């Protein structure tokens, strides 16, 4: 069995980024030269995903437009002698089929994933949150490792994790691993956005999951949890409690998850990507160093 279908939820209001996200999706915010969601799709394409279902909502149509093939723009670039810029549109030609459905009511991430059920049915599938980039170049192969291991081991859930400082556990789903954690570990339980005291570890869900269809049946039975929302974390918990097997994967050393869901990590992500830009990175570094020197005078 190969897993070539991914669900990408992009339906959230982005309230933690207001007013920036009042009329534009957070998934379309720029990180360096590209919108966040383009990095997500590039990563999925590299990991063998060929069918991609976006769970969208009101105000998210610019995401659909971004992945259209824009013949007019291509002609314009050719006619005006800007052929060298055509390569910026290479992502339009990925070997990927796009599907879109809407989460018509904002009932939480778990509910957004459940909106995929009529289309996914009894297939295994990847879920990649549209507001998180994995690694500076979005070339991470963690998703392939997760799908391969899930298929090999017959597990129901695979989740990517990243260690976070204790002050940040309250922002994420947190793993309860079995015993000492290696790169790959058995997932015993998860807690959504715990306090530092409640947190069973500092391993935070890093926005990439692989599921067997069993998750849908659990989501149907998951009542609203944290924040009154139907939480994906709670449905995973249910699967694990009922005997399903879960596997956790640590992001490899040097591969960081960039979370574009709040201003602090959004600013940090932008700064890091801009500094890594092949053309503008070096002069930006000089500029920032000058700025910091001035600030400390
Ligand atoms: C969601 C999940 C959480 C996960 C996080 C990853 O939270 O509920 O478990 O750790 O995404 O980015 P949200 O950011 O939607 O509040």
PDB file of C-alpha atoms and ligand atoms in Angstrom:
ATOM      1  CA  UNK A   1       0.000   0.000   0.000  1.00  0.00           C
ATOM      2  CA  UNK A   2       1.323   3.463  -0.872  1.00  0.00           C
ATOM      3  CA  UNK A   3      -0.176   6.543   0.716  1.00  0.00           C
ATOM      4  CA  UNK A   4      -0.441   9.313  -1.853  1.00  0.00           C
ATOM      5  CA  UNK A   5      -3.315  11.420  -0.518  1.00  0.00           C
ATOM      6  CA  UNK A   6      -3.077  14.286   1.968  1.00  0.00           C
ATOM      7  CA  UNK A   7      -5.629  16.408   3.780  1.00  0.00           C
ATOM      8  CA  UNK A   8      -4.481  19.977   4.392  1.00  0.00           C
ATOM      9  CA  UNK A   9      -6.730  21.913   6.774  1.00  0.00           C
ATOM     10  CA  UNK A  10      -6.612  25.660   6.033  1.00  0.00           C
ATOM     11  CA  UNK A  11     -10.000  26.614   7.425  1.00  0.00           C
ATOM     12  CA  UNK A  12      -9.101  28.322  10.733  1.00  0.00           C
ATOM     13  CA  UNK A  13      -9.809  32.026  11.277  1.00  0.00           C
ATOM     14  CA  UNK A  14      -6.236  32.825  12.323  1.00  0.00           C
ATOM     15  CA  UNK A  15      -7.496  34.862  15.275  1.00  0.00           C
ATOM     16  CA  UNK A  16      -4.053  34.823  16.910  1.00  0.00           C
ATOM     17  CA  UNK A  17      -2.766  36.875  13.968  1.00  0.00           C
ATOM     18  CA  UNK A  18      -5.391  39.619  13.839  1.00  0.00           C
ATOM     19  CA  UNK A  19      -5.602  42.169  12.295  1.00  0.00           C
ATOM     20  CA  UNK A  20      -3.203  40.662   9.705  1.00  0.00           C
ATOM     21  CA  UNK A  21      -5.567  37.809   8.956  1.00  0.00           C
ATOM     22  CA  UNK A  22      -8.819  39.749   8.869  1.00  0.00           C
ATOM     23  CA  UNK A  23      -9.152  39.486   5.094  1.00  0.00           C
ATOM     24  CA  UNK A  24      -6.270  37.205   4.076  1.00  0.00           C
ATOM     25  CA  UNK A  25      -5.610  33.604   5.067  1.00  0.00           C
ATOM     26  CA  UNK A  26      -2.681  33.047   7.430  1.00  0.00           C
ATOM     27  CA  UNK A  27      -1.623  30.234   5.086  1.00  0.00           C
ATOM     28  CA  UNK A  28      -0.962  32.893   2.407  1.00  0.00           C
ATOM     29  CA  UNK A  29       1.304  35.032   4.576  1.00  0.00           C
ATOM     30  CA  UNK A  30       4.766  35.447   3.173  1.00  0.00           C
ATOM     31  CA  UNK A  31       7.705  33.607   4.681  1.00  0.00           C
ATOM     32  CA  UNK A  32      10.697  34.775   2.697  1.00  0.00           C
ATOM     33  CA  UNK A  33       9.640  34.683  -0.955  1.00  0.00           C
ATOM     34  CA  UNK A  34       6.717  32.260  -0.796  1.00  0.00           C
ATOM     35  CA  UNK A  35       3.378  31.956   0.984  1.00  0.00           C
ATOM     36  CA  UNK A  36       3.376  29.443   3.835  1.00  0.00           C
ATOM     37  CA  UNK A  37       1.087  26.962   2.103  1.00  0.00           C
ATOM     38  CA  UNK A  38       3.357  26.692  -0.954  1.00  0.00           C
ATOM     39  CA  UNK A  39       6.119  25.292   1.246  1.00  0.00           C
ATOM     40  CA  UNK A  40       3.628  22.767   2.641  1.00  0.00           C
ATOM     41  CA  UNK A  41       2.614  21.616  -0.851  1.00  0.00           C
ATOM     42  CA  UNK A  42       6.247  21.446  -2.025  1.00  0.00           C
ATOM     43  CA  UNK A  43       7.080  19.232   0.945  1.00  0.00           C
ATOM     44  CA  UNK A  44       4.111  16.952   0.269  1.00  0.00           C
ATOM     45  CA  UNK A  45       4.978  16.678  -3.448  1.00  0.00           C
ATOM     46  CA  UNK A  46       8.508  15.624  -2.461  1.00  0.00           C
ATOM     47  CA  UNK A  47       7.021  12.992  -0.135  1.00  0.00           C
ATOM     48  CA  UNK A  48       5.036  11.211  -2.827  1.00  0.00           C
ATOM     49  CA  UNK A  49       1.677  12.914  -2.313  1.00  0.00           C
ATOM     50  CA  UNK A  50      -0.199  13.146  -5.622  1.00  0.00           C
ATOM     51  CA  UNK A  51      -3.738  13.997  -4.426  1.00  0.00           C
ATOM     52  CA  UNK A  52      -4.293  16.879  -2.060  1.00  0.00           C
ATOM     53  CA  UNK A  53      -7.554  17.823  -0.398  1.00  0.00           C
ATOM     54  CA  UNK A  54      -7.677  21.298   1.125  1.00  0.00           C
ATOM     55  CA  UNK A  55     -10.262  21.858   3.847  1.00  0.00           C
ATOM     56  CA  UNK A  56     -11.033  25.522   3.293  1.00  0.00           C
ATOM     57  CA  UNK A  57     -13.581  28.002   4.583  1.00  0.00           C
ATOM     58  CA  UNK A  58     -14.920  31.487   4.008  1.00  0.00           C
ATOM     59  CA  UNK A  59     -12.222  33.921   2.849  1.00  0.00           C
ATOM     60  CA  UNK A  60      -9.693  31.301   1.729  1.00  0.00           C
ATOM     61  CA  UNK A  61     -10.162  31.424  -2.042  1.00  0.00           C
ATOM     62  CA  UNK A  62      -6.727  32.973  -2.639  1.00  0.00           C
ATOM     63  CA  UNK A  63      -5.260  29.573  -1.685  1.00  0.00           C
ATOM     64  CA  UNK A  64      -7.165  27.925  -4.544  1.00  0.00           C
ATOM     65  CA  UNK A  65      -6.036  30.648  -6.940  1.00  0.00           C
ATOM     66  CA  UNK A  66      -2.427  30.243  -5.907  1.00  0.00           C
ATOM     67  CA  UNK A  67      -2.378  26.651  -7.172  1.00  0.00           C
ATOM     68  CA  UNK A  68      -4.166  27.383 -10.460  1.00  0.00           C
ATOM     69  CA  UNK A  69      -2.162  27.402 -13.679  1.00  0.00           C
ATOM     70  CA  UNK A  70      -2.144  31.052 -14.675  1.00  0.00           C
ATOM     71  CA  UNK A  71      -1.699  31.002 -18.476  1.00  0.00           C
ATOM     72  CA  UNK A  72      -2.226  34.761 -18.716  1.00  0.00           C
ATOM     73  CA  UNK A  73       0.607  35.486 -16.331  1.00  0.00           C
ATOM     74  CA  UNK A  74       2.843  33.021 -18.171  1.00  0.00           C
ATOM     75  CA  UNK A  75       2.071  34.726 -21.538  1.00  0.00           C
ATOM     76  CA  UNK A  76       2.673  38.126 -19.994  1.00  0.00           C
ATOM     77  CA  UNK A  77       6.083  37.127 -18.656  1.00  0.00           C
ATOM     78  CA  UNK A  78       7.035  35.702 -22.062  1.00  0.00           C
ATOM     79  CA  UNK A  79       5.763  38.687 -24.047  1.00  0.00           C
ATOM     80  CA  UNK A  80       7.562  41.164 -21.844  1.00  0.00           C
ATOM     81  CA  UNK A  81      10.889  39.310 -21.974  1.00  0.00           C
ATOM     82  CA  UNK A  82      10.833  38.078 -18.406  1.00  0.00           C
ATOM     83  CA  UNK A  83      11.351  34.403 -19.185  1.00  0.00           C
ATOM     84  CA  UNK A  84      13.790  34.078 -16.303  1.00  0.00           C
ATOM     85  CA  UNK A  85      10.896  34.637 -13.913  1.00  0.00           C
ATOM     86  CA  UNK A  86       8.908  31.704 -15.317  1.00  0.00           C
ATOM     87  CA  UNK A  87      10.766  29.304 -13.039  1.00  0.00           C
ATOM     88  CA  UNK A  88       9.044  31.002 -10.092  1.00  0.00           C
ATOM     89  CA  UNK A  89       5.860  29.357 -11.321  1.00  0.00           C
ATOM     90  CA  UNK A  90       7.284  25.825 -11.571  1.00  0.00           C
ATOM     91  CA  UNK A  91       5.220  24.776  -8.559  1.00  0.00           C
ATOM     92  CA  UNK A  92       2.089  25.167 -10.718  1.00  0.00           C
ATOM     93  CA  UNK A  93       3.287  22.118 -12.687  1.00  0.00           C
ATOM     94  CA  UNK A  94       3.660  19.688  -9.793  1.00  0.00           C
ATOM     95  CA  UNK A  95       2.304  16.215 -10.450  1.00  0.00           C
ATOM     96  CA  UNK A  96      -0.565  16.891  -8.046  1.00  0.00           C
ATOM     97  CA  UNK A  97      -4.350  16.830  -8.251  1.00  0.00           C
ATOM     98  CA  UNK A  98      -6.051  19.390  -6.039  1.00  0.00           C
ATOM     99  CA  UNK A  99      -9.431  19.013  -4.368  1.00  0.00           C
ATOM    100  CA  UNK A 100     -11.229  21.476  -2.166  1.00  0.00           C
ATOM    101  CA  UNK A 101     -14.023  21.144   0.311  1.00  0.00           C
ATOM    102  CA  UNK A 102     -15.285  23.616   2.875  1.00  0.00           C
ATOM    103  CA  UNK A 103     -15.613  23.358   6.607  1.00  0.00           C
ATOM    104  CA  UNK A 104     -18.898  25.194   6.775  1.00  0.00           C
ATOM    105  CA  UNK A 105     -18.839  25.762  10.517  1.00  0.00           C
ATOM    106  CA  UNK A 106     -15.766  26.467  12.637  1.00  0.00           C
ATOM    107  CA  UNK A 107     -15.945  23.544  15.034  1.00  0.00           C
ATOM    108  CA  UNK A 108     -12.224  22.834  15.424  1.00  0.00           C
ATOM    109  CA  UNK A 109      -9.329  20.993  13.756  1.00  0.00           C
ATOM    110  CA  UNK A 110     -10.822  17.565  14.440  1.00  0.00           C
ATOM    111  CA  UNK A 111     -14.035  18.584  12.727  1.00  0.00           C
ATOM    112  CA  UNK A 112     -12.039  19.999   9.787  1.00  0.00           C
ATOM    113  CA  UNK A 113     -10.356  16.601   9.277  1.00  0.00           C
ATOM    114  CA  UNK A 114     -13.730  14.878   9.597  1.00  0.00           C
ATOM    115  CA  UNK A 115     -14.947  17.005   6.648  1.00  0.00           C
ATOM    116  CA  UNK A 116     -12.559  14.888   4.512  1.00  0.00           C
ATOM    117  CA  UNK A 117     -14.282  11.618   5.340  1.00  0.00           C
ATOM    118  CA  UNK A 118     -16.801  11.520   2.462  1.00  0.00           C
ATOM    119  CA  UNK A 119     -13.901  11.863   0.003  1.00  0.00           C
ATOM    120  CA  UNK A 120     -11.184   9.853   1.738  1.00  0.00           C
ATOM    121  CA  UNK A 121     -13.433   6.991   2.810  1.00  0.00           C
ATOM    122  CA  UNK A 122     -11.391   3.977   3.892  1.00  0.00           C
ATOM    123  CA  UNK A 123      -8.008   5.115   2.601  1.00  0.00           C
ATOM    124  CA  UNK A 124      -4.961   5.821   4.751  1.00  0.00           C
ATOM    125  CA  UNK A 125      -3.993   9.477   4.496  1.00  0.00           C
ATOM    126  CA  UNK A 126      -1.492  12.148   5.506  1.00  0.00           C
ATOM    127  CA  UNK A 127      -2.621  15.289   7.311  1.00  0.00           C
ATOM    128  CA  UNK A 128      -0.400  18.376   7.071  1.00  0.00           C
ATOM    129  CA  UNK A 129      -1.442  21.586   8.784  1.00  0.00           C
ATOM    130  CA  UNK A 130      -1.344  24.451   6.303  1.00  0.00           C
ATOM    131  CA  UNK A 131       0.178  26.931   8.762  1.00  0.00           C
ATOM    132  CA  UNK A 132       3.392  25.050   9.565  1.00  0.00           C
ATOM    133  CA  UNK A 133       6.571  24.608   7.522  1.00  0.00           C
ATOM    134  CA  UNK A 134       8.974  21.758   8.291  1.00  0.00           C
ATOM    135  CA  UNK A 135      12.608  22.708   7.768  1.00  0.00           C
ATOM    136  CA  UNK A 136      14.149  25.773   6.119  1.00  0.00           C
ATOM    137  CA  UNK A 137      13.820  24.380   2.591  1.00  0.00           C
ATOM    138  CA  UNK A 138      10.590  22.438   3.112  1.00  0.00           C
ATOM    139  CA  UNK A 139      12.427  19.377   1.770  1.00  0.00           C
ATOM    140  CA  UNK A 140      11.907  17.251   4.886  1.00  0.00           C
ATOM    141  CA  UNK A 141      11.249  13.552   4.274  1.00  0.00           C
ATOM    142  CA  UNK A 142       9.609  12.964   7.630  1.00  0.00           C
ATOM    143  CA  UNK A 143       6.220  12.336   5.997  1.00  0.00           C
ATOM    144  CA  UNK A 144       7.634   9.502   3.840  1.00  0.00           C
ATOM    145  CA  UNK A 145       9.300   7.977   6.879  1.00  0.00           C
ATOM    146  CA  UNK A 146       5.989   8.169   8.745  1.00  0.00           C
ATOM    147  CA  UNK A 147       3.921   6.629   5.935  1.00  0.00           C
ATOM    148  CA  UNK A 148       6.447   3.812   5.388  1.00  0.00           C
ATOM    149  CA  UNK A 149       6.585   2.941   9.064  1.00  0.00           C
ATOM    150  CA  UNK A 150       2.807   3.121   9.495  1.00  0.00           C
ATOM    151  CA  UNK A 151       2.305   0.710   6.605  1.00  0.00           C
ATOM    152  CA  UNK A 152       5.112  -1.584   7.777  1.00  0.00           C
ATOM    153  CA  UNK A 153       3.944  -1.743  11.402  1.00  0.00           C
ATOM    154  CA  UNK A 154       0.182  -1.776  10.883  1.00  0.00           C
ATOM    155  CA  UNK A 155      -0.254   1.235  13.205  1.00  0.00           C
ATOM    156  CA  UNK A 156      -3.251   3.594  13.042  1.00  0.00           C
ATOM    157  CA  UNK A 157      -1.543   6.866  13.840  1.00  0.00           C
ATOM    158  CA  UNK A 158       1.858   8.394  13.147  1.00  0.00           C
ATOM    159  CA  UNK A 159       2.670  11.867  14.426  1.00  0.00           C
ATOM    160  CA  UNK A 160       5.732  14.129  14.045  1.00  0.00           C
ATOM    161  CA  UNK A 161       6.994  15.814  17.198  1.00  0.00           C
ATOM    162  CA  UNK A 162       9.451  18.516  18.110  1.00  0.00           C
ATOM    163  CA  UNK A 163      10.808  19.307  21.552  1.00  0.00           C
ATOM    164  CA  UNK A 164       9.672  22.711  22.794  1.00  0.00           C
ATOM    165  CA  UNK A 165      10.623  24.739  25.882  1.00  0.00           C
ATOM    166  CA  UNK A 166       8.269  24.157  28.849  1.00  0.00           C
ATOM    167  CA  UNK A 167       6.724  27.625  28.404  1.00  0.00           C
ATOM    168  CA  UNK A 168       5.403  26.514  24.979  1.00  0.00           C
ATOM    169  CA  UNK A 169       3.712  23.202  25.814  1.00  0.00           C
ATOM    170  CA  UNK A 170       0.490  25.130  26.366  1.00  0.00           C
ATOM    171  CA  UNK A 171       0.352  25.926  22.611  1.00  0.00           C
ATOM    172  CA  UNK A 172       0.473  22.349  21.302  1.00  0.00           C
ATOM    173  CA  UNK A 173      -0.698  18.760  21.502  1.00  0.00           C
ATOM    174  CA  UNK A 174       1.863  17.029  23.745  1.00  0.00           C
ATOM    175  CA  UNK A 175       2.982  13.382  23.560  1.00  0.00           C
ATOM    176  CA  UNK A 176       3.062  10.825  26.282  1.00  0.00           C
ATOM    177  CA  UNK A 177       5.711   8.477  24.932  1.00  0.00           C
ATOM    178  CA  UNK A 178       6.373   4.984  26.201  1.00  0.00           C
ATOM    179  CA  UNK A 179       9.665   4.945  28.099  1.00  0.00           C
ATOM    180  CA  UNK A 180      12.729   6.753  26.846  1.00  0.00           C
ATOM    181  CA  UNK A 181      12.176   8.263  23.449  1.00  0.00           C
ATOM    182  CA  UNK A 182      14.302   7.434  20.459  1.00  0.00           C
ATOM    183  CA  UNK A 183      13.882   8.935  16.993  1.00  0.00           C
ATOM    184  CA  UNK A 184      10.805   6.741  16.666  1.00  0.00           C
ATOM    185  CA  UNK A 185       8.786   5.832  19.742  1.00  0.00           C
ATOM    186  CA  UNK A 186       5.524   4.302  20.826  1.00  0.00           C
ATOM    187  CA  UNK A 187       2.850   6.855  21.501  1.00  0.00           C
ATOM    188  CA  UNK A 188       0.812   5.984  24.584  1.00  0.00           C
ATOM    189  CA  UNK A 189      -1.307   9.111  24.872  1.00  0.00           C
ATOM    190  CA  UNK A 190      -1.538  12.793  23.929  1.00  0.00           C
ATOM    191  CA  UNK A 191      -2.822  15.867  25.736  1.00  0.00           C
ATOM    192  CA  UNK A 192      -4.070  18.973  23.939  1.00  0.00           C
ATOM    193  CA  UNK A 193      -2.488  22.215  25.149  1.00  0.00           C
ATOM    194  CA  UNK A 194      -1.662  21.161  28.712  1.00  0.00           C
ATOM    195  CA  UNK A 195      -0.227  23.379  31.427  1.00  0.00           C
ATOM    196  CA  UNK A 196       3.436  22.773  32.266  1.00  0.00           C
ATOM    197  CA  UNK A 197       2.311  20.721  35.269  1.00  0.00           C
ATOM    198  CA  UNK A 198      -0.058  18.568  33.223  1.00  0.00           C
ATOM    199  CA  UNK A 199       2.328  18.018  30.292  1.00  0.00           C
ATOM    200  CA  UNK A 200       3.558  14.397  30.066  1.00  0.00           C
ATOM    201  CA  UNK A 201       6.656  15.507  28.066  1.00  0.00           C
ATOM    202  CA  UNK A 202       7.898  18.466  26.063  1.00  0.00           C
ATOM    203  CA  UNK A 203       7.353  16.738  22.712  1.00  0.00           C
ATOM    204  CA  UNK A 204       4.912  18.911  20.764  1.00  0.00           C
ATOM    205  CA  UNK A 205       2.858  17.794  17.768  1.00  0.00           C
ATOM    206  CA  UNK A 206       4.677  19.222  14.744  1.00  0.00           C
ATOM    207  CA  UNK A 207       1.751  19.541  12.335  1.00  0.00           C
ATOM    208  CA  UNK A 208       2.286  16.318  10.336  1.00  0.00           C
ATOM    209  CA  UNK A 209       0.204  13.174  10.862  1.00  0.00           C
ATOM    210  CA  UNK A 210      -0.598   9.917   9.068  1.00  0.00           C
ATOM    211  CA  UNK A 211      -3.871   8.153   9.837  1.00  0.00           C
ATOM    212  CA  UNK A 212      -5.674   4.924   9.168  1.00  0.00           C
ATOM    213  CA  UNK A 213      -9.398   5.469   8.439  1.00  0.00           C
ATOM    214  CA  UNK A 214     -10.056   4.552  12.072  1.00  0.00           C
ATOM    215  CA  UNK A 215      -9.505   8.229  12.936  1.00  0.00           C
ATOM    216  CA  UNK A 216     -12.789   9.192  11.233  1.00  0.00           C
ATOM    217  CA  UNK A 217     -14.833   6.826  13.325  1.00  0.00           C
ATOM    218  CA  UNK A 218     -13.149   8.250  16.451  1.00  0.00           C
ATOM    219  CA  UNK A 219     -13.724  11.827  15.308  1.00  0.00           C
ATOM    220  CA  UNK A 220     -17.434  11.123  14.916  1.00  0.00           C
ATOM    221  CA  UNK A 221     -17.541  10.197  18.595  1.00  0.00           C
ATOM    222  CA  UNK A 222     -15.285  12.993  19.873  1.00  0.00           C
ATOM    223  CA  UNK A 223     -17.113  15.626  21.922  1.00  0.00           C
ATOM    224  CA  UNK A 224     -15.918  19.252  22.001  1.00  0.00           C
ATOM    225  CA  UNK A 225     -12.768  19.586  24.130  1.00  0.00           C
ATOM    226  CA  UNK A 226     -10.274  22.427  24.724  1.00  0.00           C
ATOM    227  CA  UNK A 227     -11.750  25.757  23.669  1.00  0.00           C
ATOM    228  CA  UNK A 228     -15.120  24.097  22.981  1.00  0.00           C
ATOM    229  CA  UNK A 229     -13.669  22.666  19.730  1.00  0.00           C
ATOM    230  CA  UNK A 230     -13.606  19.116  18.369  1.00  0.00           C
ATOM    231  CA  UNK A 231      -9.922  18.351  18.805  1.00  0.00           C
ATOM    232  CA  UNK A 232      -7.911  16.043  16.556  1.00  0.00           C
ATOM    233  CA  UNK A 233      -5.770  15.252  19.601  1.00  0.00           C
ATOM    234  CA  UNK A 234      -8.820  13.926  21.487  1.00  0.00           C
ATOM    235  CA  UNK A 235      -9.789  11.651  18.600  1.00  0.00           C
ATOM    236  CA  UNK A 236      -6.235  10.256  18.440  1.00  0.00           C
ATOM    237  CA  UNK A 237      -6.462   9.625  22.181  1.00  0.00           C
ATOM    238  CA  UNK A 238      -9.643   7.670  21.653  1.00  0.00           C
ATOM    239  CA  UNK A 239      -8.018   5.483  18.988  1.00  0.00           C
ATOM    240  CA  UNK A 240      -5.057   4.792  21.308  1.00  0.00           C
ATOM    241  CA  UNK A 241      -7.308   4.019  24.289  1.00  0.00           C
ATOM    242  CA  UNK A 242      -9.304   1.581  22.221  1.00  0.00           C
ATOM    243  CA  UNK A 243      -6.231  -0.448  21.315  1.00  0.00           C
ATOM    244  CA  UNK A 244      -5.027   1.378  18.206  1.00  0.00           C
ATOM    245  CA  UNK A 245      -1.296   1.713  17.802  1.00  0.00           C
ATOM    246  CA  UNK A 246       0.428   5.106  17.631  1.00  0.00           C
ATOM    247  CA  UNK A 247       3.985   5.939  16.629  1.00  0.00           C
ATOM    248  CA  UNK A 248       5.807   9.177  17.333  1.00  0.00           C
ATOM    249  CA  UNK A 249       8.620  10.547  15.171  1.00  0.00           C
ATOM    250  CA  UNK A 250      11.023  13.201  16.324  1.00  0.00           C
ATOM    251  CA  UNK A 251      12.014  15.723  13.690  1.00  0.00           C
ATOM    252  CA  UNK A 252      15.677  15.008  12.883  1.00  0.00           C
ATOM    253  CA  UNK A 253      18.340  17.287  14.388  1.00  0.00           C
ATOM    254  CA  UNK A 254      18.559  20.569  12.519  1.00  0.00           C
ATOM    255  CA  UNK A 255      15.013  20.298  11.145  1.00  0.00           C
ATOM    256  CA  UNK A 256      12.754  22.803  12.848  1.00  0.00           C
ATOM    257  CA  UNK A 257       8.995  23.231  12.598  1.00  0.00           C
ATOM    258  CA  UNK A 258       8.054  26.830  11.753  1.00  0.00           C
ATOM    259  CA  UNK A 259       4.648  27.597  13.215  1.00  0.00           C
ATOM    260  CA  UNK A 260       2.903  30.494  11.511  1.00  0.00           C
ATOM    261  CA  UNK A 261       0.021  30.475  13.986  1.00  0.00           C
ATOM    262  CA  UNK A 262       1.148  33.277  16.303  1.00  0.00           C
ATOM    263  CA  UNK A 263       3.141  36.493  15.928  1.00  0.00           C
ATOM    264  CA  UNK A 264       6.185  35.397  17.881  1.00  0.00           C
ATOM    265  CA  UNK A 265       6.926  32.350  15.771  1.00  0.00           C
ATOM    266  CA  UNK A 266       5.740  34.053  12.570  1.00  0.00           C
ATOM    267  CA  UNK A 267       8.256  36.884  13.029  1.00  0.00           C
ATOM    268  CA  UNK A 268      10.997  34.399  13.867  1.00  0.00           C
ATOM    269  CA  UNK A 269      10.189  32.266  10.826  1.00  0.00           C
ATOM    270  CA  UNK A 270      10.180  35.278   8.513  1.00  0.00           C
ATOM    271  CA  UNK A 271      13.509  36.468   9.873  1.00  0.00           C
ATOM    272  CA  UNK A 272      15.132  33.048   9.496  1.00  0.00           C
ATOM    273  CA  UNK A 273      13.896  32.497   5.931  1.00  0.00           C
ATOM    274  CA  UNK A 274      14.798  36.039   4.861  1.00  0.00           C
ATOM    275  CA  UNK A 275      18.313  35.635   6.292  1.00  0.00           C
ATOM    276  CA  UNK A 276      18.685  32.376   4.344  1.00  0.00           C
ATOM    277  CA  UNK A 277      17.683  34.009   1.054  1.00  0.00           C
ATOM    278  CA  UNK A 278      20.390  33.337  -1.555  1.00  0.00           C
ATOM    279  CA  UNK A 279      20.356  36.920  -2.835  1.00  0.00           C
ATOM    280  CA  UNK A 280      19.059  39.140  -0.048  1.00  0.00           C
ATOM    281  CA  UNK A 281      20.140  37.125   2.999  1.00  0.00           C
ATOM    282  CA  UNK A 282      23.696  38.472   3.292  1.00  0.00           C
ATOM    283  CA  UNK A 283      22.820  42.174   2.911  1.00  0.00           C
ATOM    284  CA  UNK A 284      19.879  41.696   5.298  1.00  0.00           C
ATOM    285  CA  UNK A 285      22.223  40.201   7.881  1.00  0.00           C
ATOM    286  CA  UNK A 286      24.482  43.266   7.592  1.00  0.00           C
ATOM    287  CA  UNK A 287      21.470  45.542   7.929  1.00  0.00           C
ATOM    288  CA  UNK A 288      20.183  43.727  10.986  1.00  0.00           C
ATOM    289  CA  UNK A 289      23.580  43.668  12.646  1.00  0.00           C
ATOM    290  CA  UNK A 290      23.814  47.430  12.116  1.00  0.00           C
ATOM    291  CA  UNK A 291      20.314  47.858  13.531  1.00  0.00           C
ATOM    292  CA  UNK A 292      21.171  45.764  16.592  1.00  0.00           C
ATOM    293  CA  UNK A 293      24.420  47.680  17.166  1.00  0.00           C
ATOM    294  CA  UNK A 294      22.481  50.950  17.029  1.00  0.00           C
ATOM    295  CA  UNK A 295      19.921  49.557  19.448  1.00  0.00           C
ATOM    296  CA  UNK A 296      22.568  48.606  21.967  1.00  0.00           C
ATOM    297  CA  UNK A 297      24.409  51.977  21.806  1.00  0.00           C
TER     298      UNK A 297
HETATM  299  C1  LIG B   1      -3.257  22.390  16.451  1.00  0.00           C
HETATM  300  C2  LIG B   1      -3.442  21.106  17.240  1.00  0.00           C
HETATM  301  C3  LIG B   1      -2.273  20.901  18.192  1.00  0.00           C
HETATM  302  C4  LIG B   1      -0.976  20.941  17.402  1.00  0.00           C
HETATM  303  C5  LIG B   1      -0.870  22.234  16.602  1.00  0.00           C
HETATM  304  C6  LIG B   1       0.338  22.133  15.701  1.00  0.00           C
HETATM  305  O1  LIG B   1      -3.398  23.488  17.309  1.00  0.00           O
HETATM  306  O2  LIG B   1      -4.661  21.163  17.931  1.00  0.00           O
HETATM  307  O3  LIG B   1      -2.393  19.676  18.835  1.00  0.00           O
HETATM  308  O4  LIG B   1       0.136  20.813  18.260  1.00  0.00           O
HETATM  309  O5  LIG B   1      -2.012  22.431  15.793  1.00  0.00           O
HETATM  310  O6  LIG B   1       0.602  23.329  15.052  1.00  0.00           O
HETATM  311  P1  LIG B   1      -3.764  24.958  16.771  1.00  0.00           P
HETATM  312  O7  LIG B   1      -2.457  25.566  16.366  1.00  0.00           O
HETATM  313  O8  LIG B   1      -4.701  24.790  15.635  1.00  0.00           O
HETATM  314  O9  LIG B   1      -4.365  25.668  17.943  1.00  0.00           O
END
